[in-house]
Each structure stands twice: as C-alpha cells, then as structure tokens.
Coordinates of C-alpha atoms in Angstrom, one line a residue:
M18 CA -49.1 98.6 -15.9
T19 CA -47.6 96.2 -18.7
I20 CA -44.9 95.0 -19.5
E21 CA -43.5 93.9 -23.0
R22 CA -40.7 90.5 -22.5
T23 CA -39.1 89.5 -26.7
S24 CA -38.3 86.3 -27.3
R25 CA -35.4 87.1 -28.3
V26 CA -33.1 89.1 -26.3
S27 CA -29.7 90.8 -27.5
P28 CA -26.2 91.5 -24.7
S29 CA -25.6 94.5 -27.7
S30 CA -29.2 96.9 -27.1
L31 CA -29.5 96.1 -23.1
T32 CA -26.5 97.7 -20.5
V33 CA -25.9 96.4 -16.5
V34 CA -28.4 100.1 -16.7
N35 CA -31.2 99.5 -18.3
F36 CA -31.2 96.2 -18.4
Y37 CA -35.2 96.7 -18.9
D38 CA -36.8 100.2 -19.0
T39 CA -36.5 102.4 -16.7
E40 CA -39.5 101.3 -14.8
V41 CA -39.2 97.7 -14.8
V42 CA -35.6 98.5 -13.2
Q43 CA -37.6 100.3 -10.3
V44 CA -40.4 96.9 -10.4
V45 CA -37.7 94.4 -9.9
Q46 CA -35.4 95.9 -8.3
D47 CA -38.5 96.1 -4.9
A48 CA -39.5 93.3 -4.6
W49 CA -35.7 93.0 -4.0
P50 CA -35.9 89.8 -0.6
N51 CA -33.6 92.4 1.5
F52 CA -32.1 95.9 1.1
R53 CA -35.3 97.4 0.8
C54 CA -35.9 100.7 2.8
N55 CA -38.5 101.9 0.3
P56 CA -42.3 101.4 0.5
A57 CA -42.9 98.0 -1.7
R58 CA -45.8 98.5 -4.4
A59 CA -49.0 96.6 -3.7
E60 CA -48.6 94.5 -6.8
L61 CA -45.2 93.1 -8.1
P62 CA -45.2 91.5 -11.5
N63 CA -43.4 87.6 -11.2
F64 CA -40.5 88.8 -13.4
K65 CA -38.2 85.1 -15.1
T66 CA -35.5 87.3 -15.0
T67 CA -33.2 84.2 -15.2
S68 CA -34.3 82.5 -18.3
T69 CA -33.6 86.2 -19.8
H70 CA -30.8 86.2 -18.1
L71 CA -29.2 82.8 -20.0
Q72 CA -31.0 82.5 -23.0
G73 CA -28.3 86.3 -23.2
L74 CA -25.7 84.3 -22.6
A75 CA -25.9 81.4 -25.3
E76 CA -27.1 84.9 -27.8
M77 CA -23.5 86.0 -26.4
L78 CA -21.9 82.9 -26.8
E79 CA -22.5 82.7 -30.9
S80 CA -19.1 85.1 -31.6
Q81 CA -16.4 86.3 -30.1
D82 CA -17.6 89.3 -32.2
V83 CA -18.5 91.1 -29.5
W84 CA -15.4 91.1 -27.4
N85 CA -14.1 92.8 -29.5
N86 CA -13.8 96.2 -28.7
W87 CA -14.1 95.0 -25.1
H88 CA -12.6 97.0 -22.4
P89 CA -13.0 96.6 -18.9
A90 CA -13.7 99.6 -16.0
I91 CA -11.5 98.0 -13.2
D92 CA -8.7 100.1 -11.7
V93 CA -4.7 98.4 -12.2
L94 CA -3.5 97.4 -8.9
T95 CA -0.7 98.8 -7.6
S96 CA 2.7 96.4 -7.5
S97 CA 2.8 96.2 -3.7
A98 CA -0.6 94.8 -3.9
S99 CA -0.6 93.0 -6.4
R100 CA 1.7 91.2 -5.5
K101 CA -0.2 89.6 -2.3
I102 CA -2.3 88.2 -4.7
P103 CA -2.2 85.0 -7.1
H104 CA -2.6 86.6 -10.9
V105 CA -3.0 84.1 -13.9
R106 CA -0.8 84.1 -16.3
C107 CA -0.5 82.6 -19.5
L108 CA -3.9 80.8 -20.5
H109 CA -3.5 78.1 -23.1
S110 CA -5.7 79.0 -25.4
H111 CA -6.3 75.0 -25.9
T112 CA -7.8 75.2 -21.9
R113 CA -10.2 77.7 -23.4
D114 CA -11.3 75.2 -26.0
K115 CA -11.7 72.5 -23.4
L116 CA -13.6 75.1 -21.1
A117 CA -15.6 75.5 -24.4
S118 CA -16.4 73.4 -24.6
I119 CA -17.7 71.5 -21.8
T120 CA -20.0 74.7 -20.7
Q121 CA -21.8 74.2 -24.0
T122 CA -22.9 71.0 -22.3
M123 CA -23.6 72.5 -19.2
L124 CA -24.9 75.4 -21.1
T125 CA -26.8 72.8 -23.0
A126 CA -28.6 71.3 -19.6
T127 CA -29.4 75.2 -17.7
L128 CA -31.7 76.1 -21.0
Q129 CA -33.6 72.6 -21.0
R130 CA -33.5 73.3 -16.7
H131 CA -35.7 76.4 -17.1
N132 CA -37.3 75.7 -20.3
V133 CA -35.6 77.9 -22.4
V134 CA -34.8 78.0 -26.4
T135 CA -33.5 80.3 -28.4
E136 CA -33.4 81.4 -32.0
S137 CA -29.8 80.6 -33.3
A138 CA -29.9 76.7 -31.5
P139 CA -28.6 74.1 -34.3
P140 CA -32.0 72.2 -34.6
N141 CA -29.5 69.5 -32.8
F142 CA -28.7 71.6 -30.1
Y143 CA -30.8 69.7 -27.3
N144 CA -30.5 66.6 -28.5
M145 CA -26.5 66.7 -27.1
D146 CA -25.0 64.2 -26.0
E147 CA -21.1 65.3 -24.4
K148 CA -19.3 63.9 -27.7
R149 CA -20.8 65.8 -29.9
S150 CA -21.1 68.6 -27.7
S151 CA -17.4 69.0 -28.6
H152 CA -18.3 70.6 -32.2
G153 CA -18.0 74.7 -31.4
Y154 CA -21.9 76.2 -30.4
V155 CA -19.9 78.1 -27.6
V156 CA -17.4 80.7 -27.8
L157 CA -15.8 81.9 -25.5
P158 CA -14.3 85.4 -25.6
P159 CA -10.4 85.6 -26.3
V160 CA -7.7 84.3 -23.8
S161 CA -6.9 88.2 -23.3
T162 CA -9.9 88.6 -21.9
L163 CA -10.8 85.2 -20.2
E164 CA -7.2 86.7 -18.6
N165 CA -9.1 90.0 -17.9
F166 CA -12.0 88.2 -16.1
F167 CA -9.1 85.4 -13.7
N168 CA -7.4 88.6 -12.7
A169 CA -10.6 90.5 -12.5
Y170 CA -11.9 88.0 -9.5
A171 CA -7.8 87.4 -8.1
N172 CA -7.9 91.0 -7.3
R173 CA -11.7 90.6 -5.6
M174 CA -12.1 87.9 -4.0
E175 CA -8.2 86.3 -3.1
Y176 CA -8.2 88.8 -0.2
T177 CA -11.9 87.7 1.8
Y178 CA -11.7 83.7 0.4
P179 CA -8.0 82.9 -0.6
S180 CA -8.1 79.4 -2.5
R181 CA -4.5 80.2 -5.6
T182 CA -6.7 78.6 -7.4
T183 CA -6.2 81.5 -10.4
T184 CA -2.4 81.0 -11.2
R185 CA -4.7 76.9 -11.8
A186 CA -6.5 77.6 -14.4
N187 CA -4.3 75.3 -17.0
E188 CA -3.2 72.9 -15.1
M189 CA -6.9 72.2 -13.3
L190 CA -8.6 71.2 -17.5
A191 CA -6.1 68.6 -16.9
S192 CA -6.8 66.6 -14.5
P193 CA -8.3 63.4 -16.3
Q194 CA -12.1 64.2 -14.9
P195 CA -12.2 68.7 -15.5
W196 CA -15.9 68.2 -14.5
I197 CA -16.0 70.9 -11.5
P198 CA -13.0 71.8 -12.3
A199 CA -14.2 73.9 -15.1
L200 CA -17.1 74.8 -12.5
V201 CA -14.9 76.7 -10.9
L202 CA -13.4 77.8 -13.0
L203 CA -16.5 79.3 -14.6
L204 CA -17.0 81.2 -11.0
M205 CA -14.5 82.4 -10.7
L206 CA -14.7 84.1 -14.7
G207 CA -18.7 84.8 -13.9
A208 CA -16.6 86.8 -10.2
G209 CA -14.1 88.3 -12.3
A210 CA -17.2 89.7 -14.8
I211 CA -19.9 90.6 -11.8
G212 CA -17.8 94.3 -11.7
T213 CA -16.9 95.0 -14.9
G214 CA -19.3 97.2 -16.1
S215 CA -20.8 96.7 -19.1
Q216 CA -24.3 94.6 -20.9
E217 CA -21.4 91.8 -22.4
S218 CA -20.2 90.9 -18.8
Y219 CA -23.3 91.2 -16.8
F220 CA -25.5 88.5 -18.9
F221 CA -21.5 87.0 -19.0
S222 CA -21.6 87.1 -15.0
I223 CA -24.9 86.6 -14.4
G224 CA -25.5 83.5 -17.1
L225 CA -22.2 81.3 -15.9
T226 CA -23.0 81.1 -12.2
E227 CA -27.2 79.4 -13.1
V228 CA -25.3 77.5 -15.1
A229 CA -22.4 76.9 -12.4
R230 CA -25.1 76.7 -10.1
V231 CA -27.5 74.0 -12.2
N232 CA -24.1 71.4 -12.7
M233 CA -23.6 71.5 -10.4
L234 CA -26.7 70.2 -7.8
R235 CA -26.8 67.8 -11.1
A236 CA -22.8 66.6 -10.3
V237 CA -24.8 66.4 -6.4
D238 CA -26.9 64.2 -7.2
D239 CA -25.5 61.9 -9.3
N240 CA -22.7 60.9 -6.5
S241 CA -22.8 61.8 -3.1
E242 CA -19.5 61.8 -2.6
L243 CA -18.9 64.6 -4.2
R244 CA -20.2 66.6 -1.4
S245 CA -16.6 66.0 0.5
D246 CA -15.0 67.0 -2.0
P247 CA -13.0 70.5 -1.5
L248 CA -13.5 71.6 -5.0
L249 CA -17.7 71.3 -5.5
L250 CA -17.4 73.0 -2.2
R251 CA -15.3 75.8 -3.3
C252 CA -17.4 76.0 -6.0
A253 CA -21.1 75.6 -3.6
L254 CA -19.4 79.0 -1.6
L255 CA -19.1 81.2 -5.0
V256 CA -22.6 80.1 -6.2
T257 CA -23.6 81.6 -2.7
V258 CA -22.0 84.3 -2.6
L259 CA -21.9 85.5 -6.3
P260 CA -25.9 85.9 -6.5
A261 CA -26.2 87.3 -2.9
F262 CA -25.2 90.9 -4.5
S263 CA -26.0 90.2 -7.8
G264 CA -28.4 92.6 -7.5
D265 CA -31.1 90.2 -9.1
K266 CA -33.7 89.6 -7.3
C267 CA -33.9 85.2 -8.7
E268 CA -30.8 85.0 -7.0
M269 CA -31.0 86.7 -4.4
D270 CA -33.7 84.8 -2.8
A271 CA -32.3 81.6 -3.0
V272 CA -29.9 81.8 -0.9
T273 CA -30.7 82.3 2.0
G274 CA -31.6 78.5 1.7
N275 CA -29.6 77.4 -0.5
R276 CA -26.2 79.3 2.4
T277 CA -28.5 75.6 4.9
V278 CA -27.8 73.8 1.6
Y279 CA -24.1 74.2 1.2
I280 CA -22.7 74.9 5.0
T281 CA -24.5 71.2 5.5
M282 CA -23.0 69.9 2.9
L283 CA -19.6 71.3 4.9
S284 CA -20.6 70.2 7.6
Q285 CA -20.7 66.7 7.2
S286 CA -16.7 66.7 4.8
G287 CA -15.0 66.0 7.5
L288 CA -13.4 68.8 7.2
I289 CA -13.9 70.6 9.4
E290 CA -12.5 68.5 12.3
H291 CA -9.6 68.8 13.9
S292 CA -6.6 67.1 12.8
D293 CA -2.3 67.5 14.1
Q294 CA -0.9 69.9 11.2
S295 CA 2.5 68.9 13.1
M296 CA 5.7 69.1 11.4
S297 CA 9.1 67.9 12.0
I298 CA 11.7 70.5 11.8
T299 CA 13.7 67.0 10.4
D300 CA 11.8 66.2 8.3
C301 CA 10.6 69.8 6.4
R302 CA 14.5 69.0 6.2
A303 CA 15.0 65.8 4.4
N304 CA 11.5 65.5 2.5
T305 CA 11.0 69.3 2.1
E306 CA 8.8 68.6 -1.2
A307 CA 6.4 65.9 -0.1
L308 CA 5.9 67.7 3.2
F309 CA 5.4 71.2 1.5
A310 CA 3.1 69.1 -0.6
K311 CA 1.1 67.6 2.4
W312 CA 1.0 71.3 4.2
K313 CA -0.9 72.8 0.8
E314 CA -3.5 70.3 0.7
A315 CA -3.9 70.8 4.2
E316 CA -3.9 74.4 4.0
C317 CA -6.7 74.9 1.0
R318 CA -8.4 73.1 3.2
N319 CA -8.5 75.1 6.7
R320 CA -8.9 78.6 3.9
L321 CA -11.6 76.3 2.4
V322 CA -13.4 76.4 6.1
Y323 CA -12.9 79.9 6.7
S324 CA -13.4 81.2 3.7
W325 CA -16.7 80.4 4.0
T326 CA -17.3 80.9 7.5
S327 CA -16.2 85.3 6.2
V328 CA -19.4 84.1 3.5
D329 CA -21.3 82.8 6.8
L330 CA -20.6 86.8 8.5
E331 CA -21.0 89.0 5.8
L332 CA -24.6 87.6 5.0
S333 CA -25.4 87.2 8.4
L334 CA -24.9 91.3 8.4
F335 CA -25.5 91.9 5.0
Y336 CA -29.1 90.1 5.3
D337 CA -29.7 90.5 9.0
T338 CA -29.7 86.4 10.0
P339 CA -27.7 84.9 11.8
P340 CA -24.1 83.0 10.9
L341 CA -25.0 79.7 11.0
M342 CA -22.1 78.1 11.1
S343 CA -21.0 77.8 15.3
I344 CA -18.0 78.6 16.5
N345 CA -17.6 75.1 19.1
D346 CA -17.6 73.5 15.5
M347 CA -14.1 75.0 13.9
R348 CA -11.5 73.9 15.2
V349 CA -9.5 73.5 11.9
A350 CA -5.9 75.5 12.6
I351 CA -6.1 79.3 10.7
P352 CA -5.4 79.9 8.3
S353 CA -1.0 80.2 7.7
E354 CA 0.8 83.8 8.0
D355 CA 1.3 85.1 4.1
R356 CA 4.8 84.4 4.0
L357 CA 4.5 80.8 3.7
W358 CA 1.4 80.9 2.1
Q359 CA 3.1 82.8 -0.6
A360 CA 5.5 80.6 -1.2
V361 CA 6.1 79.5 -4.0
S362 CA 8.3 76.4 -4.2
A363 CA 9.4 73.6 -1.7
A364 CA 12.4 75.9 -0.8
D365 CA 10.9 79.1 0.1
W366 CA 8.4 77.0 2.3
L367 CA 11.0 75.4 4.0
R368 CA 12.6 79.0 4.9
A369 CA 9.7 80.4 6.2
I370 CA 9.6 77.5 9.0
E371 CA 11.9 77.6 9.9
Q372 CA 11.9 80.9 10.3
K373 CA 8.4 80.3 12.1
S374 CA 10.2 77.6 14.7
I375 CA 12.9 79.4 15.4
G376 CA 13.8 77.8 18.7
N377 CA 11.0 75.0 18.5
A378 CA 11.9 71.1 16.8
T379 CA 8.2 71.1 16.0
Y380 CA 6.1 73.5 13.5
S381 CA 2.9 73.7 15.2
A382 CA -0.2 75.2 12.9
N383 CA -1.9 78.0 14.5
P384 CA -4.6 77.3 16.8
S385 CA -8.3 77.0 16.0
L386 CA -10.9 79.8 15.1
C387 CA -12.7 77.7 18.8
E388 CA -9.1 77.7 20.3
L389 CA -8.6 81.8 19.3
F390 CA -11.6 82.5 21.0
R391 CA -12.3 80.9 23.9
G392 CA -8.1 82.6 24.6
F393 CA -9.5 86.1 23.1
T394 CA -12.5 86.4 25.5
A395 CA -9.8 85.2 28.4
G396 CA -7.6 88.5 27.3
R397 CA -5.1 85.7 26.5
T398 CA -4.7 86.9 23.0
T399 CA -1.9 88.7 21.9
P400 CA -0.8 91.4 19.6
S401 CA 1.9 89.9 17.7
K402 CA -0.7 86.7 17.3
V403 CA -2.8 87.8 15.6
S404 CA -2.7 88.7 11.3
P405 CA -5.2 90.4 9.1
W406 CA -6.8 87.4 9.6
T407 CA -7.1 86.7 12.5
L408 CA -8.6 89.4 13.5
R409 CA -11.7 88.9 10.6
L410 CA -11.8 85.7 12.2
L411 CA -12.7 86.9 15.4
L412 CA -15.2 88.7 14.3
H413 CA -17.6 86.1 13.3
P414 CA -18.1 84.8 17.2
I415 CA -18.5 88.7 17.9
Q416 CA -21.7 88.5 15.1
S417 CA -22.8 86.0 16.2
M418 CA -23.5 87.5 19.5
V419 CA -24.5 90.8 18.7
C420 CA -27.0 89.0 16.2
H421 CA -28.3 87.4 18.6
V422 CA -29.3 89.6 21.9
R423 CA -31.0 93.0 18.9
Q424 CA -32.9 89.8 17.7
Y425 CA -34.0 89.9 21.5
L426 CA -34.6 93.1 21.8
G427 CA -36.4 93.9 18.7
C428 CA -39.0 91.4 20.1
I429 CA -38.2 92.3 24.3
E430 CA -38.3 95.7 23.7
Q431 CA -40.8 97.3 21.0
S432 CA -44.2 98.1 21.9
G433 CA -47.3 97.3 19.2
N434 CA -47.2 101.1 19.0
R435 CA -42.9 101.3 19.0
R436 CA -43.4 104.6 20.9
K437 CA -41.5 104.1 24.1
P438 CA -39.8 100.8 24.5
L439 CA -40.6 98.0 27.1
H440 CA -38.7 98.1 30.4
T441 CA -38.8 93.9 31.8
T442 CA -36.3 92.0 33.9
T443 CA -35.3 90.4 31.3
G444 CA -34.8 93.3 28.4
N445 CA -32.4 94.4 31.2
S446 CA -30.5 91.2 31.0
M447 CA -30.6 90.9 27.2
R448 CA -28.9 94.7 27.7
G449 CA -27.0 93.6 29.6
Q450 CA -25.0 91.3 27.3
L451 CA -24.9 93.8 24.4
S452 CA -22.2 95.8 26.6
Q453 CA -20.2 93.3 27.4
V454 CA -19.9 92.6 23.4
Q455 CA -19.5 95.6 23.5
S456 CA -16.5 95.6 25.4
L457 CA -15.6 92.9 22.8
L458 CA -15.6 95.1 20.2
R459 CA -13.6 97.0 22.4
Q460 CA -11.5 94.7 23.2
W461 CA -10.9 93.9 19.9
R462 CA -10.0 96.6 18.7
D463 CA -7.4 97.5 21.5
L464 CA -6.1 93.7 19.2
A465 CA -6.0 95.0 16.1
H466 CA -4.2 98.7 17.0
P467 CA -0.7 97.8 16.9
T468 CA -1.7 96.1 14.1
L469 CA -2.2 98.7 12.1
A470 CA 1.0 100.4 11.5
N471 CA 0.0 103.6 10.1
D472 CA -3.2 103.0 9.7
F473 CA -4.8 105.6 7.5
E474 CA -2.7 103.4 4.0
P475 CA -4.1 100.0 6.6
C476 CA -3.3 97.4 3.9
L477 CA -6.0 96.1 1.8
Q478 CA -7.1 93.0 3.7
T479 CA -7.0 94.9 7.2
R480 CA -9.8 97.7 5.1
I481 CA -11.6 95.0 4.8
T482 CA -11.6 94.1 7.8
L483 CA -11.7 97.0 9.6
I484 CA -15.1 97.8 7.4
L485 CA -16.8 94.5 8.6
Y486 CA -15.4 95.4 12.5
H487 CA -17.5 99.8 12.0
L488 CA -20.4 97.5 10.8
I489 CA -21.3 95.5 12.9
S490 CA -20.4 98.0 15.9
L491 CA -23.0 99.9 14.4
T492 CA -25.5 97.3 14.7
A493 CA -24.5 96.8 17.9
V494 CA -25.7 100.0 19.1
T495 CA -28.5 101.2 15.8
S496 CA -31.6 98.6 15.6
F497 CA -30.7 98.0 11.6
A498 CA -33.9 96.5 11.5
M499 CA -35.9 98.3 13.2
I500 CA -34.5 102.1 10.9
E501 CA -35.4 100.2 7.9
D502 CA -38.5 99.0 8.7
L503 CA -39.7 102.8 9.8
A504 CA -38.2 103.6 6.5
R505 CA -40.5 102.2 5.2
E506 CA -43.6 102.9 7.3
T507 CA -43.4 106.0 7.5
N508 CA -44.4 109.9 4.8
G509 CA -41.5 111.7 6.6
P510 CA -38.6 112.8 8.9
G511 CA -41.5 114.8 11.2
E512 CA -43.7 110.9 11.4
M513 CA -39.4 109.0 11.9
N514 CA -38.5 111.9 14.8
Q515 CA -41.4 110.5 16.9
H516 CA -39.3 106.8 16.9
A517 CA -36.0 107.2 15.8
H518 CA -34.8 107.5 19.5
L519 CA -36.0 104.0 19.6
C520 CA -33.3 102.5 16.7
V521 CA -29.9 104.7 18.5
D522 CA -28.7 103.2 21.4
D523 CA -25.8 105.8 21.2
V524 CA -26.0 108.6 18.3
E525 CA -21.8 109.8 18.5
E526 CA -20.2 105.5 19.2
A527 CA -22.7 105.3 15.9
F528 CA -21.6 108.5 14.0
F529 CA -18.0 107.4 14.8
H530 CA -19.1 103.8 12.9
T531 CA -20.6 105.7 9.5
G532 CA -17.7 108.2 9.2
Q533 CA -15.3 105.1 9.9
A534 CA -17.1 103.4 7.2
L535 CA -16.9 105.8 4.6
R536 CA -13.1 106.4 5.4
H537 CA -12.7 102.6 5.2
L538 CA -15.0 101.7 2.6
K539 CA -13.9 105.0 0.6
A540 CA -10.0 104.0 -0.1
L541 CA -10.6 101.3 -1.0
P542 CA -9.3 100.6 -4.8
K543 CA -12.5 99.6 -7.4
S544 CA -11.2 97.1 -8.7
V545 CA -10.7 95.3 -4.7
R546 CA -14.1 96.6 -3.6
P547 CA -15.9 93.3 -1.8
L548 CA -18.9 92.4 -4.2
W549 CA -20.6 93.6 -0.9
W550 CA -19.4 97.6 -0.9
P551 CA -22.5 98.6 -2.1
A552 CA -24.4 97.0 0.8
A553 CA -21.8 99.0 3.6
I554 CA -22.1 101.7 1.7
Y555 CA -26.4 101.2 1.8
R556 CA -26.8 100.3 5.9
V557 CA -23.4 102.9 6.8
A558 CA -26.1 105.5 4.7
L559 CA -29.6 104.8 6.9
V560 CA -27.8 104.8 10.0
S561 CA -26.5 108.1 10.1
S562 CA -29.8 110.0 8.4
V563 CA -31.8 108.0 11.5
C564 CA -28.4 109.8 14.1
T565 CA -29.8 112.7 12.6
L566 CA -33.0 112.4 14.0
A567 CA -32.4 110.8 17.2
N568 CA -29.4 114.2 17.8
S569 CA -30.9 115.2 20.4
R570 CA -31.5 118.8 19.3
P571 CA -35.6 119.1 17.4
Q572 CA -36.1 118.4 14.3
W573 CA -36.1 121.8 12.6
S574 CA -36.3 123.1 8.9
M575 CA -33.0 123.8 7.1
Q576 CA -33.5 127.7 8.1
E577 CA -34.1 127.2 11.1
S578 CA -31.3 124.8 12.1
M579 CA -28.0 127.1 10.2
S580 CA -30.3 129.8 12.6
H581 CA -29.7 127.4 16.0
K582 CA -26.6 126.3 15.0
P583 CA -23.8 128.0 17.5
N584 CA -21.9 130.0 15.4
N585 CA -18.7 129.0 16.3
A586 CA -19.6 125.0 17.3
K587 CA -16.4 122.7 16.3
V588 CA -16.8 120.2 12.6
V589 CA -15.7 117.1 13.9
L590 CA -15.1 115.2 9.9
I591 CA -16.4 112.1 11.1
N592 CA -15.4 110.3 7.2
H593 CA -11.8 111.7 8.2
C594 CA -10.6 111.8 11.0
L595 CA -9.0 109.1 12.1
P596 CA -9.8 106.9 15.1
D597 CA -7.9 108.1 17.8
D598 CA -8.1 112.2 17.2
H599 CA -8.3 114.1 19.9
V600 CA -11.9 116.0 17.2
L601 CA -13.0 113.0 17.3
E602 CA -12.7 111.6 20.8
S603 CA -13.8 114.2 22.3
Y604 CA -16.9 114.4 20.2
R605 CA -17.8 110.6 21.1
K606 CA -16.8 111.7 25.2
S607 CA -17.8 114.9 25.9
R608 CA -20.9 115.2 22.8
E609 CA -18.1 118.9 21.8
G610 CA -18.3 119.5 18.1
E611 CA -21.5 118.8 15.4
P612 CA -20.9 116.2 12.7
A613 CA -19.7 116.9 9.4
L614 CA -18.7 115.3 6.4
L615 CA -15.2 116.0 4.0
M616 CA -15.9 116.0 0.5
D617 CA -13.2 115.6 -2.1
D618 CA -12.8 119.3 -2.7
G619 CA -11.8 119.7 0.2
S620 CA -14.7 121.3 1.3
V621 CA -17.5 120.6 5.0
L622 CA -20.9 119.0 4.2
E623 CA -22.6 120.3 8.3
I624 CA -24.4 117.2 8.8
L625 CA -27.8 119.2 9.8
W626 CA -30.7 117.1 7.9
T627 CA -31.2 113.6 7.0
V628 CA -30.8 113.6 3.2
T629 CA -27.0 115.5 4.0
V630 CA -25.4 111.8 4.6
L631 CA -28.5 110.1 1.8
D632 CA -26.8 112.4 -1.1
Y633 CA -23.9 111.8 -0.1
C634 CA -23.7 108.0 -0.5
V635 CA -26.3 108.4 -3.4
D636 CA -23.1 110.7 -5.3
L637 CA -19.9 107.6 -3.8
L638 CA -22.2 104.9 -5.5
N639 CA -22.2 106.5 -8.7
H640 CA -19.3 107.0 -9.2
D641 CA -18.8 102.5 -9.5
L642 CA -22.2 101.8 -10.5
A643 CA -19.8 98.2 -12.5
S644 CA -22.7 96.8 -10.7
A645 CA -27.3 95.9 -10.6
F646 CA -26.1 95.5 -7.7
S647 CA -25.0 98.6 -6.6
L648 CA -27.3 100.2 -9.4
G649 CA -30.0 98.3 -7.1
M650 CA -28.6 100.4 -3.8
R651 CA -27.6 103.6 -5.5
N652 CA -31.6 103.4 -6.9
Q653 CA -33.1 102.1 -3.2
L654 CA -30.8 106.4 -1.4
E655 CA -32.3 108.1 -3.9
T656 CA -35.8 106.5 -4.3
I657 CA -35.6 107.6 -0.1
S658 CA -34.1 111.0 -0.7
S659 CA -36.7 112.2 -2.6
R660 CA -39.7 111.2 -0.4
W661 CA -38.0 112.5 2.2
G662 CA -37.0 115.7 1.0
P663 CA -34.6 118.6 0.0
F664 CA -34.2 119.5 2.6
G665 CA -35.9 116.1 5.4

C-alpha cells in the first residue's frame, strides 16, 4: 500500500475521526503496542506521526481565527459535583501573552529536535533566541478558550490526580522562573483539550504534550537538581499519562520506558520518604497562617506521590505490566480529608483541624499507604477510617499481587497447544495465592460498602474507584493476556471455543464484574471520564465475549441457542442490578438465570452469542468518540465483531 503524505498539514482539513484516510488510520491503530485483539498486518509502515502533529500545531498557532467558531463537546457538571474540584477563573490576558512567548521558544526547540520545517515559519524562526522569541509568532487561543481547556482538565483529572494548580495559573507564571510552571500549564491545556472532540483541540493536545516532553527533558539535562522539583515531577506525571491514552502509536510506544525513568526520578527525589507532619493544636491556633501554608506544601507533595501511585496502578492494569512502585517505599501520609484540602482560608483550615482532632492536643497526619495496607491485611482497617482516596490506594498493592500471580500462572499452566492447563505443584501454590488475593478483594468490597450510602449514585471519585476495583477483580478470575492472544490468533468463536475455558476461572463472577463495570462506566458524565475510559470498555467487551464461549452450554448457532433456552429462564440484568440484588446474588452463587443487558430504551438484550457485548460496547464508544484513543478502541471492537460474524 502506498500512502502519500503532504508537506504541509492544515488542521482545518483534518479531523480526529479522519486523521489520515480511513485505511491509514486502521494501519496506525494496528501498530499500537497494546490493546490488540485483531491480527496485525504482515508489514506495517513506519509512520512518523509526531512530526505530523507538530506541523499541525505550528500551522494552527499562526492565527487565532481557527478558534473563532470552536465549541467544545463537554458536558456541564452539576453544581454539587463541580464545587468539589477547583476551577480556573479570570485568566489574565497578560498571563496568556507570557505563556505564548514561552511556548514559542519551546515549540522552536521541539521542531528543531524533530527536524520539522513549516512553510509558514518566518526566515529567522529557527534561529530565535530567548529574547527574540517574545515577538509574538505563537498565537494561543483566546482567554475564554484557554479557560475552557483548564476547566475541562480540572473536571477530568482532579478526581484522580489532584493538584489544585488550575486555580493558580496567573500566580504560577508570575514566578521569577516561569519555565517549569509553563510546562505544567501547557500539559494541563493539552489534557483539557484531548477529549473535546474537534480537530483543533486534537492537534493542540498532542502537539503541546510533545513540546512539553522535549523541553522537560532539556530542562533536566541542563539542571539535574530539577529532578527533585515537585512541579517538574507533576509535569512528568502528565507527560506519562497523556501519551498512554492518546491513541497515537509513537506516543504510546514511549510510555513504558519513560514511566520507568520518571518513577525512578520520584524515588530519588526524597518526596516518598517519611516525615513527621504532626502539629500541636495550640500552635495551629497561634500561627494559623504559617502552619496552613506549611501544611498545604506538605499535602501537595503527598498528593503528588499518590497521584503517581494512581498512574502506576492504571498503567499496570491497562498495559498489563507489573506496577513499578513498591508498597514498602510508600511511607508518606496518604492524602488528608477533603474538608482540609478544600479549605479556602487559614480560618477554614483551622476549624477543620480542630474538628478532626477533637479530644486530642495534637493533629496527626494520616498513616502511610504501607501502614494502611498492613492494617488492612490484618483486619484492623474500619470503614470510619476510609475515604475514596484510601480505597483507591489500597487497590495498588492488590493489583501488584494479582499481576504477579497471573504472570506466573500464565507461564506455568499453559501448555504448548493451550488445550489443557498443566497442573504442577508450583501452579497449585500460585492458585492458592490467587485465592488469597480474591479474598483481599472481597475484604476491600466489605470495607467500601458502608461508605456507599447510595450505591446507585456514589460520588464521582468513588465511582471511578469502583470501576478499577471491578476491572482488577476481572483480572483475578480471567487471564486477559490469554484472551487477547486467542482473539488475535483464532479465526472465530468456533475455534476459540476450544480454549475459552482456559481463560476464565469463574464465568458467573466474571459476568458480575463486567456488568458492574459497565454500570459505572456508562453512568460517568463525559466530562469526568478518565482518559482510560475507552480501555475499560475494551477489556469488558473482550472478557464478556469469552465468558459467553466459556459458559456451560455448547456454542450453538443463534437459532439453536434460542430453541435450547428454557422459556422460564430468569433474566439477570448484569449492567443494571446493584451488587446486593438477590437476583444477581442467586446468579453468582447458584448459577440461576441467564445474563442480559438492559438497553437505554428499556429493552433487554440477552447474551446468547459472543458479539452481543461487543456490539453493545461499540455502541457505547460511538457515543463518545471525542478522542483518537476512543476511536481506536471502537475500531478494534468493530473489527473483531465483523471477523466473528453476526452470530459469533
């Protein structure tokens, strides 16, 4: 296949859905390093998409006209939800101008690094020094558009990686050394733009991410002390998570190696070392302003460390690799309660401190994750001591254990022809460890249950955490790596049916977790869906399809399946029932009923063949194609659905 490339890329002629032509989009997605459930093409061309994105960004930043008719495809959060996260207000025009000046110098360095030349660059563009870069070549979007991006970032990212930097954009660039703050702001803008559903925001997002990455590494090379700077480590976090779910092959290829480097930087920074953060209540009353400022600085460091813990958990889960951070190293206090973190004044903070420390003369910080997990495994952690943050962080060591056991089982139990597992003493021992991990997951659910006063409408942060819990639980009862391998290597359900039982240990339990994950995934407003939302849909779709094959009945055709199905079979709506629903409990424990999906129009879709859930998940993704990553996930599932046929 010959693919023609133009020398100049105009954003107005490109869209997220049709970045190149349709065939090239499919080829690029076939080359993804992960999320591969279809056979790869024999020869994949080496697309240099990074240069194309940078060209598009440079062309777009010539003029403000491109943004005149731009409207973001973003849901508006309810007032109760939006009050829980900080938003930017009144971004100053001189802040935008200063950021544009710094961006110009950074863009120049990045274009030179990638040997990219744009036709519109002035003759001296590639020889600009820092002073001359303020002449105004780069034109950032209007202030209102930048505020839109900042607020979209806050909605999407502050639930999982809180920093409160969105409220300090003006203050950050007023610093005598604005370069690192500018990097963070550019990445925040890129994160806010990544899911807003337009060709302009696509180029803006992925281009700025590469600009920030190149200049962050330059800054570290020039000054090694920056490796310990919390703001630069925040920048490294965003440079890790944005490419991981960007949908661009080049960006995704670099994630694994970069993640190792950045986590090593975090470990060597000293931020993860224990420090005493206790304070006398008397001192808090006497020096409220000073201690409030000191507490905020320590809390920001703690939240940075545990934001990295969340990233490590997510990349481990969705990239099917072991976590890199060790539970033994996590000795800083876990994040404080929201009423402390959200205090807008020293007086508010003092009241929250006094309320938390009633009956005590000293305010004590929360335990570290290492201490928390030790207490959790010993049964000493009570619901009164947990928060959404606590619940999420406890999943990290559990994911580490699940990943460890699954890797060894995959090596030990799989024979060459995959027709039957190999039973060995070591394999039996690993199965025992897996049973212990599943017990910890049940213990986690018991711990979380009292905090879910209304499980059908939990808070957004808790709902995101529950999705991760159900996906980790799926990993505990299925071998997802084997599911993907079989999906790529087999020609359809008939052939895959011979091996499906090797992939799933407990069909009913797997259907339960896929249904609950779908319930929470669908309920998340578009504006707060994590970047990994399409990857979660993808995992649920593949696991559910294989569960259909691994079910106890033979793989009949559609007509045979309908004729063999009892007329009075109970239908279990796995994506609608609450976890404690007696119908769902009977299905999990006694295999009573048949799994089904509740559709938006109130109809019931029975899961009788493999493509049922595949097509359902394709439809979910079709309603949120605001990013190249969600488009790629949709295309992967559509392809496998068509390969397996309408009644697969």
